[in-house]
PDB file of C-alpha atoms and ligand atoms in Angstrom:
ATOM      1  CA  MET B   1     124.241  82.746 108.559  1.00 81.00           C
ATOM      2  CA  THR B   2     124.314  85.334 105.776  1.00 94.00           C
ATOM      3  CA  TYR B   3     121.139  87.385 105.442  1.00 97.00           C
ATOM      4  CA  ASP B   4     119.096  86.418 102.367  1.00 97.00           C
ATOM      5  CA  PRO B   5     117.632  89.681 100.988  1.00 97.00           C
ATOM      6  CA  ASN B   6     115.050  87.707  99.029  1.00 97.00           C
ATOM      7  CA  ASN B   7     113.411  86.011 102.018  1.00 98.00           C
ATOM      8  CA  ILE B   8     109.664  86.540 102.198  1.00 98.00           C
ATOM      9  CA  PHE B   9     109.739  89.089 105.026  1.00 98.00           C
ATOM     10  CA  ALA B  10     112.413  91.165 103.274  1.00 98.00           C
ATOM     11  CA  ARG B  11     110.104  91.250 100.263  1.00 98.00           C
ATOM     12  CA  ILE B  12     107.178  92.321 102.482  1.00 98.00           C
ATOM     13  CA  LEU B  13     109.352  95.111 103.949  1.00 98.00           C
ATOM     14  CA  ARG B  14     110.185  96.318 100.432  1.00 98.00           C
ATOM     15  CA  GLY B  15     106.490  96.283  99.513  1.00 98.00           C
ATOM     16  CA  GLU B  16     106.996  93.626  96.841  1.00 98.00           C
ATOM     17  CA  ILE B  17     104.520  91.329  98.592  1.00 97.00           C
ATOM     18  CA  PRO B  18     101.437  92.671 100.398  1.00 98.00           C
ATOM     19  CA  CYS B  19     100.763  92.149 104.085  1.00 98.00           C
ATOM     20  CA  ASN B  20      97.864  92.859 106.391  1.00 98.00           C
ATOM     21  CA  LYS B  21      99.581  95.471 108.550  1.00 98.00           C
ATOM     22  CA  VAL B  22      98.780  95.826 112.246  1.00 98.00           C
ATOM     23  CA  TYR B  23     101.483  98.235 113.415  1.00 98.00           C
ATOM     24  CA  GLU B  24     104.561 100.038 112.129  1.00 98.00           C
ATOM     25  CA  ASP B  25     107.185 102.368 113.563  1.00 98.00           C
ATOM     26  CA  ASP B  26     110.688 103.452 112.543  1.00 98.00           C
ATOM     27  CA  PHE B  27     112.204 100.098 113.488  1.00 98.00           C
ATOM     28  CA  THR B  28     109.469  97.476 113.316  1.00 98.00           C
ATOM     29  CA  LEU B  29     106.579  96.169 111.232  1.00 98.00           C
ATOM     30  CA  ALA B  30     103.778  93.884 112.439  1.00 99.00           C
ATOM     31  CA  PHE B  31     101.284  92.050 110.251  1.00 98.00           C
ATOM     32  CA  HIS B  32      98.848  89.150 110.429  1.00 98.00           C
ATOM     33  CA  ASP B  33     100.297  85.690 109.840  1.00 98.00           C
ATOM     34  CA  ILE B  34      99.137  84.256 106.524  1.00 98.00           C
ATOM     35  CA  SER B  35      98.302  80.928 108.197  1.00 98.00           C
ATOM     36  CA  PRO B  36      96.996  81.828 111.673  1.00 98.00           C
ATOM     37  CA  GLN B  37      97.334  79.224 114.435  1.00 96.00           C
ATOM     38  CA  ALA B  38      95.079  81.128 116.869  1.00 97.00           C
ATOM     39  CA  PRO B  39      92.354  83.798 116.612  1.00 98.00           C
ATOM     40  CA  VAL B  40      95.125  86.360 117.056  1.00 98.00           C
ATOM     41  CA  HIS B  41      98.364  85.477 115.263  1.00 98.00           C
ATOM     42  CA  ILE B  42     100.514  88.450 114.355  1.00 98.00           C
ATOM     43  CA  LEU B  43     104.156  88.561 113.290  1.00 98.00           C
ATOM     44  CA  VAL B  44     106.431  91.330 114.584  1.00 99.00           C
ATOM     45  CA  ILE B  45     109.658  91.922 112.673  1.00 98.00           C
ATOM     46  CA  PRO B  46     112.536  94.390 112.800  1.00 98.00           C
ATOM     47  CA  LYS B  47     113.044  96.498 109.679  1.00 98.00           C
ATOM     48  CA  GLY B  48     116.772  95.800 109.870  1.00 98.00           C
ATOM     49  CA  GLN B  49     118.293  92.761 108.201  1.00 98.00           C
ATOM     50  CA  TYR B  50     118.682  90.241 111.029  1.00 98.00           C
ATOM     51  CA  THR B  51     118.442  86.535 110.378  1.00 98.00           C
ATOM     52  CA  SER B  52     117.482  85.493 113.904  1.00 98.00           C
ATOM     53  CA  LEU B  53     117.355  86.533 117.530  1.00 98.00           C
ATOM     54  CA  ASP B  54     120.974  85.379 117.865  1.00 97.00           C
ATOM     55  CA  ASP B  55     121.977  87.822 115.136  1.00 98.00           C
ATOM     56  CA  PHE B  56     119.738  90.600 116.504  1.00 98.00           C
ATOM     57  CA  ALA B  57     120.983  90.274 120.089  1.00 98.00           C
ATOM     58  CA  ALA B  58     124.576  90.497 118.892  1.00 98.00           C
ATOM     59  CA  ASN B  59     124.206  93.299 116.356  1.00 98.00           C
ATOM     60  CA  ALA B  60     121.064  95.419 116.785  1.00 98.00           C
ATOM     61  CA  SER B  61     121.226  98.879 118.319  1.00 98.00           C
ATOM     62  CA  GLU B  62     119.571  99.639 121.646  1.00 98.00           C
ATOM     63  CA  PRO B  63     116.770 101.647 119.958  1.00 98.00           C
ATOM     64  CA  GLU B  64     116.057  98.748 117.594  1.00 98.00           C
ATOM     65  CA  ALA B  65     115.982  96.271 120.471  1.00 98.00           C
ATOM     66  CA  ALA B  66     113.694  98.419 122.594  1.00 98.00           C
ATOM     67  CA  ALA B  67     111.352  99.129 119.691  1.00 98.00           C
ATOM     68  CA  LEU B  68     110.948  95.457 118.821  1.00 98.00           C
ATOM     69  CA  LEU B  69     110.063  94.431 122.367  1.00 98.00           C
ATOM     70  CA  ARG B  70     107.695  97.340 122.836  1.00 98.00           C
ATOM     71  CA  ALA B  71     106.068  96.649 119.454  1.00 98.00           C
ATOM     72  CA  CYS B  72     105.169  93.112 120.583  1.00 98.00           C
ATOM     73  CA  ALA B  73     103.232  94.437 123.581  1.00 98.00           C
ATOM     74  CA  LYS B  74     101.722  97.204 121.461  1.00 98.00           C
ATOM     75  CA  VAL B  75     100.457  94.646 118.968  1.00 98.00           C
ATOM     76  CA  ALA B  76      98.838  92.624 121.748  1.00 98.00           C
ATOM     77  CA  GLU B  77      97.110  95.803 122.907  1.00 98.00           C
ATOM     78  CA  ILE B  78      95.927  96.633 119.375  1.00 98.00           C
ATOM     79  CA  ALA B  79      94.616  93.078 118.978  1.00 98.00           C
ATOM     80  CA  GLY B  80      92.667  93.424 122.222  1.00 98.00           C
ATOM     81  CA  VAL B  81      94.290  90.566 124.133  1.00 98.00           C
ATOM     82  CA  THR B  82      96.179  92.478 126.806  1.00 97.00           C
ATOM     83  CA  GLY B  83      93.484  91.733 129.372  1.00 96.00           C
ATOM     84  CA  THR B  84      92.918  88.074 128.487  1.00 97.00           C
ATOM     85  CA  GLY B  85      96.565  87.142 128.022  1.00 97.00           C
ATOM     86  CA  TRP B  86      98.695  86.204 125.076  1.00 98.00           C
ATOM     87  CA  ARG B  87     101.891  84.430 124.062  1.00 97.00           C
ATOM     88  CA  LEU B  88     105.102  85.695 122.526  1.00 98.00           C
ATOM     89  CA  LEU B  89     107.020  83.055 120.566  1.00 98.00           C
ATOM     90  CA  GLY B  90     110.316  83.293 118.758  1.00 98.00           C
ATOM     91  CA  ASN B  91     111.583  80.333 116.772  1.00 97.00           C
ATOM     92  CA  VAL B  92     115.360  80.299 116.300  1.00 97.00           C
ATOM     93  CA  GLY B  93     117.189  78.021 113.904  1.00 96.00           C
ATOM     94  CA  ALA B  94     116.540  74.434 112.891  1.00 95.00           C
ATOM     95  CA  ASP B  95     115.540  72.911 116.249  1.00 94.00           C
ATOM     96  CA  GLY B  96     113.518  76.018 117.026  1.00 95.00           C
ATOM     97  CA  GLY B  97     111.506  75.496 113.845  1.00 94.00           C
ATOM     98  CA  GLN B  98     112.384  78.832 112.226  1.00 97.00           C
ATOM     99  CA  GLU B  99     111.241  78.769 108.604  1.00 98.00           C
ATOM    100  CA  VAL B 100     111.758  82.376 107.517  1.00 98.00           C
ATOM    101  CA  PRO B 101     115.355  83.614 107.931  1.00 98.00           C
ATOM    102  CA  HIS B 102     114.412  87.138 109.049  1.00 98.00           C
ATOM    103  CA  LEU B 103     113.897  87.570 112.802  1.00 98.00           C
ATOM    104  CA  HIS B 104     110.236  87.524 113.776  1.00 98.00           C
ATOM    105  CA  PHE B 105     108.185  87.117 116.910  1.00 98.00           C
ATOM    106  CA  HIS B 106     104.760  85.507 116.888  1.00 98.00           C
ATOM    107  CA  VAL B 107     102.017  87.123 118.995  1.00 98.00           C
ATOM    108  CA  PHE B 108      99.270  84.592 119.727  1.00 98.00           C
ATOM    109  CA  GLY B 109      96.008  85.126 121.594  1.00 98.00           C
ATOM    110  CA  GLY B 110      92.240  85.046 121.521  1.00 98.00           C
ATOM    111  CA  ARG B 111      91.877  81.601 123.080  1.00 97.00           C
ATOM    112  CA  HIS B 112      93.510  79.518 125.795  1.00 96.00           C
ATOM    113  CA  LEU B 113      96.778  78.491 124.211  1.00 95.00           C
ATOM    114  CA  GLY B 114      97.443  75.222 125.998  1.00 90.00           C
ATOM    115  CA  ARG B 115     100.871  73.694 126.565  1.00 84.00           C
ATOM    116  CA  MET B 116     103.910  75.848 126.114  1.00 79.00           C
ATOM    117  CA  VAL B 117     105.739  73.316 123.935  1.00 79.00           C
ATOM    118  CA  ALA B 118     104.032  70.592 121.906  1.00 73.00           C
ATOM    119  CA  LYS B 119     105.029  66.990 122.561  1.00 73.00           C
ATOM    120  CA  PRO B 120     106.825  65.300 119.650  1.00 70.00           C
ATOM    121  CA  SER B 121     104.349  63.387 117.455  1.00 63.00           C
TER     122      SER B 121
HETATM  123  P1  LIG M   1     108.549  80.498 111.639  1.00 87.88           P
HETATM  124  O1  LIG M   1     108.185  79.050 111.475  1.00 87.88           O
HETATM  125  O2  LIG M   1     109.703  80.883 110.751  1.00 87.88           O
HETATM  126  O3  LIG M   1     108.738  80.899 113.065  1.00 87.88           O
HETATM  127  O4  LIG M   1     107.269  81.321 111.176  1.00 87.88           O
HETATM  128  C1  LIG M   1     107.089  81.817 109.877  1.00 87.88           C
HETATM  129  C2  LIG M   1     105.661  82.285 109.787  1.00 87.88           C
HETATM  130  O5  LIG M   1     105.533  83.084 108.638  1.00 87.88           O
HETATM  131  C3  LIG M   1     104.635  81.160 109.658  1.00 87.88           C
HETATM  132  O6  LIG M   1     103.709  81.236 110.759  1.00 87.88           O
HETATM  133  C4  LIG M   1     103.977  81.424 108.316  1.00 87.88           C
HETATM  134  O7  LIG M   1     102.591  81.146 108.306  1.00 87.88           O
HETATM  135  C5  LIG M   1     104.265  82.889 108.094  1.00 87.88           C
HETATM  136  N1  LIG M   1     104.351  83.287 106.694  1.00 87.88           N
HETATM  137  C6  LIG M   1     105.053  82.666 105.722  1.00 87.88           C
HETATM  138  N2  LIG M   1     104.928  83.328 104.549  1.00 87.88           N
HETATM  139  C7  LIG M   1     104.135  84.392 104.808  1.00 87.88           C
HETATM  140  C8  LIG M   1     103.651  85.471 103.992  1.00 87.88           C
HETATM  141  O8  LIG M   1     103.924  85.570 102.804  1.00 87.88           O
HETATM  142  N3  LIG M   1     102.864  86.395 104.598  1.00 87.88           N
HETATM  143  C9  LIG M   1     102.544  86.319 105.935  1.00 87.88           C
HETATM  144  N4  LIG M   1     101.745  87.277 106.419  1.00 87.88           N
HETATM  145  N5  LIG M   1     102.980  85.327 106.728  1.00 87.88           N
HETATM  146  C10 LIG M   1     103.771  84.370 106.168  1.00 87.88           C
END
């Protein structure tokens, strides 16, 4: 899939759309989800232009890959859920339910999160 430079997260990275920032380093940005599904719901994204985890795993550098993973745990720590537990979720592609075509991980926490995968309705 070709990267769409006008996707919503690309526009957040360029500062064209505001976000509620939680964490930033050279390679990653984390911000609160606009429609939180749990008391803690933070999105962690690479600054590089990667459509999905498939794309990132194939093409990202080792420093980018390490930074993204470490940023997820850092965000959980900042949000105060390291002790109580939390969930890292990455939706990939159509069946995965990925809506925004820029790689992102969801960090959820702040309550018991229930089943790992919802049953089909
Ligand atoms: P996906 O379904 O692609 O894994 O998740 C996309 C997430 O992006 C959703 O949880 C949605 O609420 C969030 N989102 C969509 N647009 C915006 C936005 O403009 N700002 C923020 N902070 N989150 C957004």
